[in-house]
GROMACS .gro file of N, CA and C in nm:
model
  366
    1VAL      N    1  -0.528  -0.112   1.695
    1VAL     CA    2  -0.507  -0.075   1.556
    1VAL      C    3  -0.603   0.038   1.523
    2GLY      N    4  -0.552   0.138   1.457
    2GLY     CA    5  -0.635   0.250   1.415
    2GLY      C    6  -0.613   0.278   1.269
    3SER      N    7  -0.707   0.350   1.210
    3SER     CA    8  -0.691   0.387   1.070
    3SER      C    9  -0.773   0.511   1.040
    4ALA      N   10  -0.736   0.578   0.934
    4ALA     CA   11  -0.809   0.696   0.889
    4ALA      C   12  -0.788   0.711   0.740
    5ALA      N   13  -0.879   0.781   0.674
    5ALA     CA   14  -0.864   0.804   0.530
    5ALA      C   15  -0.932   0.934   0.493
    6SER      N   16  -0.877   1.004   0.397
    6SER     CA   17  -0.941   1.123   0.343
    6SER      C   18  -0.896   1.138   0.198
    7ALA      N   19  -0.989   1.174   0.113
    7ALA     CA   20  -0.962   1.189  -0.030
    7ALA      C   21  -0.893   1.064  -0.083
    8ASP      N   22  -0.772   1.079  -0.137
    8ASP     CA   23  -0.702   0.963  -0.191
    8ASP      C   24  -0.600   0.905  -0.094
    9ALA      N   25  -0.588   0.959   0.025
    9ALA     CA   26  -0.487   0.913   0.120
    9ALA      C   27  -0.551   0.829   0.230
   10ALA      N   28  -0.474   0.736   0.281
   10ALA     CA   29  -0.518   0.652   0.392
   10ALA      C   30  -0.398   0.623   0.479
   11LEU      N   31  -0.422   0.592   0.605
   11LEU     CA   32  -0.313   0.554   0.692
   11LEU      C   33  -0.357   0.442   0.782
   12SER      N   34  -0.258   0.369   0.833
   12SER     CA   35  -0.287   0.264   0.929
   12SER      C   36  -0.181   0.267   1.036
   13ALA      N   37  -0.220   0.228   1.156
   13ALA     CA   38  -0.126   0.220   1.267
   13ALA      C   39  -0.173   0.109   1.359
   14GLY      N   40  -0.079   0.034   1.410
   14GLY     CA   41  -0.113  -0.074   1.501
   14GLY      C   42   0.004  -0.106   1.591
   15THR      N   43  -0.026  -0.149   1.711
   15THR     CA   44   0.078  -0.188   1.805
   15THR      C   45   0.040  -0.319   1.870
   16GLY      N   46   0.140  -0.381   1.929
   16GLY     CA   47   0.114  -0.499   2.009
   16GLY      C   48   0.113  -0.630   1.934
   17ALA      N   49   0.138  -0.631   1.806
   17ALA     CA   50   0.137  -0.756   1.730
   17ALA      C   51   0.261  -0.837   1.763
   18PRO      N   52   0.244  -0.962   1.803
   18PRO     CA   53   0.362  -1.044   1.829
   18PRO      C   54   0.435  -1.076   1.699
   19VAL      N   55   0.567  -1.077   1.706
   19VAL     CA   56   0.647  -1.108   1.587
   19VAL      C   57   0.744  -1.218   1.620
   20GLY      N   58   0.786  -1.288   1.517
   20GLY     CA   59   0.888  -1.392   1.533
   20GLY      C   60   1.003  -1.363   1.439
   21HIS      N   61   1.112  -1.431   1.458
   21HIS     CA   62   1.229  -1.411   1.374
   21HIS      C   63   1.275  -1.545   1.318
   22ALA      N   64   1.359  -1.537   1.217
   22ALA     CA   65   1.407  -1.656   1.149
   22ALA      C   66   1.478  -1.752   1.244
   23HIS      N   67   1.540  -1.699   1.346
   23HIS     CA   68   1.614  -1.784   1.439
   23HIS      C   69   1.531  -1.820   1.562
   24GLY      N   70   1.404  -1.782   1.563
   24GLY     CA   71   1.314  -1.821   1.669
   24GLY      C   72   1.327  -1.742   1.798
   25ARG      N   73   1.415  -1.646   1.804
   25ARG     CA   74   1.431  -1.566   1.925
   25ARG      C   75   1.317  -1.466   1.937
   26ARG      N   76   1.281  -1.437   2.060
   26ARG     CA   77   1.182  -1.335   2.093
   26ARG      C   78   1.051  -1.357   2.019
   27LYS      N   79   1.006  -1.479   2.015
   27LYS     CA   80   0.883  -1.513   1.942
   27LYS      C   81   0.764  -1.429   1.986
   28ARG      N   82   0.756  -1.390   2.112
   28ARG     CA   83   0.640  -1.317   2.161
   28ARG      C   84   0.669  -1.168   2.179
   29ALA      N   85   0.776  -1.118   2.120
   29ALA     CA   86   0.807  -0.976   2.129
   29ALA      C   87   0.701  -0.897   2.051
   30HIS      N   88   0.687  -0.772   2.084
   30HIS     CA   89   0.583  -0.690   2.020
   30HIS      C   90   0.644  -0.591   1.922
   31SER      N   91   0.560  -0.546   1.832
   31SER     CA   92   0.602  -0.453   1.728
   31SER      C   93   0.498  -0.342   1.714
   32ALA      N   94   0.531  -0.243   1.633
   32ALA     CA   95   0.437  -0.136   1.598
   32ALA      C   96   0.452  -0.110   1.449
   33PHE      N   97   0.340  -0.094   1.380
   33PHE     CA   98   0.340  -0.072   1.235
   33PHE      C   99   0.265   0.056   1.205
   34PHE      N  100   0.322   0.138   1.117
   34PHE     CA  101   0.259   0.262   1.073
   34PHE      C  102   0.272   0.270   0.922
   35GLY      N  103   0.163   0.302   0.854
   35GLY     CA  104   0.167   0.311   0.709
   35GLY      C  105   0.086   0.428   0.658
   36VAL      N  106   0.134   0.491   0.552
   36VAL     CA  107   0.062   0.598   0.484
   36VAL      C  108   0.055   0.559   0.337
   37TYR      N  109  -0.065   0.567   0.280
   37TYR     CA  110  -0.089   0.524   0.142
   37TYR      C  111  -0.153   0.640   0.068
   38ASP      N  112  -0.093   0.682  -0.041
   38ASP     CA  113  -0.141   0.797  -0.117
   38ASP      C  114  -0.185   0.752  -0.256
   39GLY      N  115  -0.316   0.742  -0.272
   39GLY     CA  116  -0.372   0.697  -0.399
   39GLY      C  117  -0.361   0.802  -0.507
   40HIS      N  118  -0.355   0.757  -0.631
   40HIS     CA  119  -0.351   0.846  -0.746
   40HIS      C  120  -0.436   0.786  -0.858
   41GLY      N  121  -0.487   0.874  -0.942
   41GLY     CA  122  -0.573   0.830  -1.052
   41GLY      C  123  -0.719   0.829  -1.012
   42PRO      N  124  -0.806   0.795  -1.107
   42PRO     CA  125  -0.950   0.801  -1.082
   42PRO      C  126  -0.999   0.710  -0.969
   43HIS      N  127  -0.928   0.601  -0.944
   43HIS     CA  128  -0.970   0.508  -0.839
   43HIS      C  129  -0.864   0.495  -0.730
   44GLY      N  130  -0.781   0.596  -0.719
   44GLY     CA  131  -0.673   0.593  -0.621
   44GLY      C  132  -0.720   0.580  -0.478
   45HIS      N  133  -0.834   0.641  -0.447
   45HIS     CA  134  -0.887   0.630  -0.311
   45HIS      C  135  -0.924   0.485  -0.277
   46HIS      N  136  -0.973   0.411  -0.377
   46HIS     CA  137  -1.003   0.270  -0.353
   46HIS      C  138  -0.875   0.189  -0.336
   47CYS      N  139  -0.775   0.221  -0.415
   47CYS     CA  140  -0.646   0.151  -0.406
   47CYS      C  141  -0.582   0.173  -0.270
   48SER      N  142  -0.579   0.298  -0.224
   48SER     CA  143  -0.514   0.327  -0.095
   48SER      C  144  -0.590   0.261   0.020
   49ARG      N  145  -0.720   0.259   0.015
   49ARG     CA  146  -0.797   0.194   0.122
   49ARG      C  147  -0.778   0.042   0.119
   50PHE      N  148  -0.768  -0.015   0.000
   50PHE     CA  149  -0.743  -0.158  -0.010
   50PHE      C  150  -0.610  -0.193   0.058
   51VAL      N  151  -0.505  -0.118   0.026
   51VAL     CA  152  -0.374  -0.144   0.085
   51VAL      C  153  -0.377  -0.117   0.236
   52GLN      N  154  -0.447  -0.013   0.277
   52GLN     CA  155  -0.461   0.018   0.419
   52GLN      C  156  -0.519  -0.101   0.495
   53GLU      N  157  -0.617  -0.167   0.437
   53GLU     CA  158  -0.682  -0.279   0.503
   53GLU      C  159  -0.602  -0.409   0.494
   54ARG      N  160  -0.537  -0.434   0.381
   54ARG     CA  161  -0.473  -0.564   0.359
   54ARG      C  162  -0.327  -0.573   0.404
   55LEU      N  163  -0.248  -0.469   0.379
   55LEU     CA  164  -0.104  -0.478   0.404
   55LEU      C  165  -0.070  -0.511   0.550
   56PRO      N  166  -0.129  -0.446   0.650
   56PRO     CA  167  -0.093  -0.481   0.788
   56PRO      C  168  -0.121  -0.628   0.820
   57HIS      N  169  -0.230  -0.682   0.770
   57HIS     CA  170  -0.264  -0.823   0.795
   57HIS      C  171  -0.165  -0.917   0.727
   58LEU      N  172  -0.131  -0.885   0.603
   58LEU     CA  173  -0.034  -0.968   0.530
   58LEU      C  174   0.102  -0.965   0.598
   59LEU      N  175   0.144  -0.849   0.641
   59LEU     CA  176   0.273  -0.836   0.708
   59LEU      C  177   0.274  -0.911   0.840
   60HIS      N  178   0.169  -0.896   0.917
   60HIS     CA  179   0.160  -0.968   1.045
   60HIS      C  180   0.166  -1.119   1.022
   61ARG      N  181   0.092  -1.166   0.924
   61ARG     CA  182   0.090  -1.310   0.894
   61ARG      C  183   0.229  -1.362   0.857
   62ASP      N  184   0.297  -1.289   0.770
   62ASP     CA  185   0.428  -1.334   0.724
   62ASP      C  186   0.531  -1.329   0.837
   63ILE      N  187   0.532  -1.221   0.914
   63ILE     CA  188   0.628  -1.209   1.024
   63ILE      C  189   0.601  -1.313   1.132
   64SER      N  190   0.474  -1.339   1.161
   64SER     CA  191   0.437  -1.436   1.265
   64SER      C  192   0.486  -1.577   1.234
   65GLN      N  193   0.502  -1.607   1.107
   65GLN     CA  194   0.553  -1.739   1.069
   65GLN      C  195   0.698  -1.756   1.111
   66GLY      N  196   0.771  -1.645   1.121
   66GLY     CA  197   0.908  -1.647   1.171
   66GLY      C  198   1.007  -1.723   1.085
   67THR      N  199   0.979  -1.735   0.957
   67THR     CA  200   1.067  -1.814   0.870
   67THR      C  201   1.158  -1.731   0.782
   68SER      N  202   1.140  -1.598   0.783
   68SER     CA  203   1.225  -1.514   0.697
   68SER      C  204   1.260  -1.385   0.769
   69SER      N  205   1.350  -1.308   0.711
   69SER     CA  206   1.392  -1.182   0.771
   69SER      C  207   1.278  -1.081   0.765
   70ILE      N  208   1.288  -0.978   0.847
   70ILE     CA  209   1.189  -0.870   0.846
   70ILE      C  210   1.184  -0.806   0.707
   71GLN      N  211   1.300  -0.779   0.649
   71GLN     CA  212   1.303  -0.716   0.517
   71GLN      C  213   1.234  -0.802   0.412
   72HIS      N  214   1.258  -0.932   0.417
   72HIS     CA  215   1.192  -1.022   0.322
   72HIS      C  216   1.041  -1.024   0.345
   73SER      N  217   0.999  -1.027   0.471
   73SER     CA  218   0.856  -1.026   0.503
   73SER      C  219   0.788  -0.900   0.451
   74ILE      N  220   0.854  -0.785   0.466
   74ILE     CA  221   0.797  -0.659   0.417
   74ILE      C  222   0.786  -0.663   0.264
   75HIS      N  223   0.892  -0.706   0.197
   75HIS     CA  224   0.890  -0.715   0.051
   75HIS      C  225   0.781  -0.810   0.003
   76GLU      N  226   0.775  -0.928   0.063
   76GLU     CA  227   0.676  -1.029   0.025
   76GLU      C  228   0.533  -0.979   0.049
   77SER      N  229   0.511  -0.913   0.161
   77SER     CA  230   0.376  -0.862   0.193
   77SER      C  231   0.332  -0.756   0.094
   78HIS      N  232   0.422  -0.667   0.055
   78HIS     CA  233   0.388  -0.567  -0.045
   78HIS      C  234   0.358  -0.631  -0.180
   79THR      N  235   0.436  -0.730  -0.217
   79THR     CA  236   0.416  -0.799  -0.346
   79THR      C  237   0.280  -0.869  -0.348
   80ILE      N  238   0.249  -0.941  -0.242
   80ILE     CA  239   0.120  -1.010  -0.235
   80ILE      C  240   0.005  -0.910  -0.235
   81CYS      N  241   0.019  -0.801  -0.160
   81CYS     CA  242  -0.086  -0.699  -0.157
   81CYS      C  243  -0.109  -0.641  -0.296
   82ASN      N  244  -0.003  -0.615  -0.370
   82ASN     CA  245  -0.016  -0.565  -0.507
   82ASN      C  246  -0.087  -0.667  -0.595
   83ASP      N  247  -0.050  -0.793  -0.582
   83ASP     CA  248  -0.116  -0.898  -0.661
   83ASP      C  249  -0.265  -0.906  -0.627
   84GLU      N  250  -0.299  -0.896  -0.498
   84GLU     CA  251  -0.439  -0.901  -0.457
   84GLU      C  252  -0.516  -0.780  -0.509
   85LEU      N  253  -0.454  -0.663  -0.506
   85LEU     CA  254  -0.518  -0.543  -0.559
   85LEU      C  255  -0.546  -0.559  -0.708
   86ARG      N  256  -0.448  -0.610  -0.783
   86ARG     CA  257  -0.466  -0.630  -0.927
   86ARG      C  258  -0.577  -0.730  -0.957
   87ALA      N  259  -0.596  -0.830  -0.868
   87ALA     CA  260  -0.698  -0.932  -0.887
   87ALA      C  261  -0.835  -0.889  -0.832
   88SER      N  262  -0.841  -0.778  -0.760
   88SER     CA  263  -0.967  -0.734  -0.701
   88SER      C  264  -1.057  -0.668  -0.805
   89GLU      N  265  -1.173  -0.625  -0.759
   89GLU     CA  266  -1.269  -0.558  -0.847
   89GLU      C  267  -1.233  -0.413  -0.873
   90ILE      N  268  -1.130  -0.362  -0.806
   90ILE     CA  269  -1.089  -0.223  -0.823
   90ILE      C  270  -1.021  -0.207  -0.958
   91VAL      N  271  -1.066  -0.109  -1.035
   91VAL     CA  272  -1.006  -0.081  -1.165
   91VAL      C  273  -0.879   0.000  -1.141
   92ASP      N  274  -0.765  -0.064  -1.162
   92ASP     CA  275  -0.638   0.003  -1.133
   92ASP      C  276  -0.557   0.031  -1.260
   93THR      N  277  -0.624   0.034  -1.374
   93THR     CA  278  -0.555   0.058  -1.501
   93THR      C  279  -0.482   0.192  -1.500
   94TYR      N  280  -0.547   0.297  -1.453
   94TYR     CA  281  -0.485   0.429  -1.446
   94TYR      C  282  -0.482   0.481  -1.302
   95SER      N  283  -0.487   0.389  -1.207
   95SER     CA  284  -0.490   0.425  -1.066
   95SER      C  285  -0.393   0.337  -0.988
   96GLY      N  286  -0.363   0.379  -0.869
   96GLY     CA  287  -0.275   0.301  -0.782
   96GLY      C  288  -0.254   0.375  -0.652
   97THR      N  289  -0.153   0.335  -0.578
   97THR     CA  290  -0.121   0.402  -0.453
   97THR      C  291   0.027   0.387  -0.423
   98THR      N  292   0.080   0.486  -0.358
   98THR     CA  293   0.214   0.474  -0.302
   98THR      C  294   0.198   0.422  -0.160
   99SER      N  295   0.307   0.374  -0.104
   99SER     CA  296   0.304   0.323   0.033
   99SER      C  297   0.436   0.355   0.100
  100ILE      N  298   0.428   0.419   0.213
  100ILE     CA  299   0.546   0.434   0.297
  100ILE      C  300   0.507   0.381   0.434
  101SER      N  301   0.591   0.293   0.486
  101SER     CA  302   0.558   0.233   0.614
  101SER      C  303   0.681   0.223   0.703
  102LEU      N  304   0.652   0.212   0.831
  102LEU     CA  305   0.755   0.204   0.932
  102LEU      C  306   0.717   0.091   1.028
  103LEU      N  307   0.809   0.000   1.050
  103LEU     CA  308   0.788  -0.111   1.142
  103LEU      C  309   0.891  -0.102   1.254
  104VAL      N  310   0.845  -0.089   1.377
  104VAL     CA  311   0.931  -0.093   1.495
  104VAL      C  312   0.925  -0.236   1.545
  105HIS      N  313   1.041  -0.300   1.560
  105HIS     CA  314   1.041  -0.442   1.592
  105HIS      C  315   1.169  -0.479   1.667
  106PRO      N  316   1.168  -0.594   1.735
  106PRO     CA  317   1.290  -0.641   1.800
  106PRO      C  318   1.398  -0.666   1.696
  107ASP      N  319   1.520  -0.630   1.727
  107ASP     CA  320   1.632  -0.652   1.636
  107ASP      C  321   1.651  -0.801   1.613
  108GLU      N  322   1.679  -0.838   1.489
  108GLU     CA  323   1.694  -0.979   1.454
  108GLU      C  324   1.824  -1.040   1.504
  109HIS      N  325   1.921  -0.957   1.540
  109HIS     CA  326   2.052  -1.008   1.579
  109HIS      C  327   2.089  -0.977   1.723
  110ASP      N  328   2.015  -0.889   1.788
  110ASP     CA  329   2.046  -0.849   1.925
  110ASP      C  330   1.918  -0.850   2.006
  111ASP      N  331   1.905  -0.944   2.097
  111ASP     CA  332   1.783  -0.959   2.176
  111ASP      C  333   1.749  -0.838   2.261
  112GLU      N  334   1.846  -0.754   2.289
  112GLU     CA  335   1.823  -0.638   2.374
  112GLU      C  336   1.790  -0.511   2.295
  113ALA      N  337   1.801  -0.517   2.164
  113ALA     CA  338   1.785  -0.396   2.082
  113ALA      C  339   1.651  -0.395   2.009
  114THR      N  340   1.612  -0.275   1.970
  114THR     CA  341   1.492  -0.253   1.889
  114THR      C  342   1.537  -0.191   1.757
  115SER      N  343   1.474  -0.233   1.648
  115SER     CA  344   1.507  -0.180   1.516
  115SER      C  345   1.385  -0.111   1.456
  116ILE      N  346   1.411  -0.023   1.362
  116ILE     CA  347   1.307   0.041   1.284
  116ILE      C  348   1.338   0.013   1.138
  117THR      N  349   1.241  -0.043   1.067
  117THR     CA  350   1.256  -0.070   0.925
  117THR      C  351   1.154   0.014   0.849
  118ILE      N  352   1.203   0.091   0.753
  118ILE     CA  353   1.116   0.180   0.673
  118ILE      C  354   1.113   0.127   0.531
  119SER      N  355   0.993   0.127   0.473
  119SER     CA  356   0.982   0.085   0.333
  119SER      C  357   0.905   0.191   0.255
  120ASN      N  358   0.939   0.205   0.129
  120ASN     CA  359   0.877   0.303   0.041
  120ASN      C  360   0.850   0.235  -0.093
  121VAL      N  361   0.724   0.236  -0.135
  121VAL     CA  362   0.687   0.174  -0.261
  121VAL      C  363   0.608   0.277  -0.342
  122GLY      N  364   0.646   0.293  -0.466
  122GLY     CA  365   0.573   0.381  -0.556
  122GLY      C  366   0.629   0.518  -0.572
   0.00000   0.00000   0.00000
């Protein structure tokens, strides 16, 4: 897993995380996650770094449980990350971050295929 940040932008990248699926197939298959977070406002740099640190962990945790679809896991992870940011010490009244991420993962319906899921928030 690697990461970098400059000004209000941050990015994260990681490979090798095992993922599971709702139907239990390919439980030990590997994935790759890439995210770019662009903070805005007076505390945008804090917001983007918070998401950079938390979102990959939340996504890995949700996907590893293997109880929901990849799309649901991505949506849920972003929602939880936003809730955690709002509850943190970071003042986000006039600040925040956008997030665009890409997850390369085994296809949920075809054991031989690989899928790419892209998400954009903000």
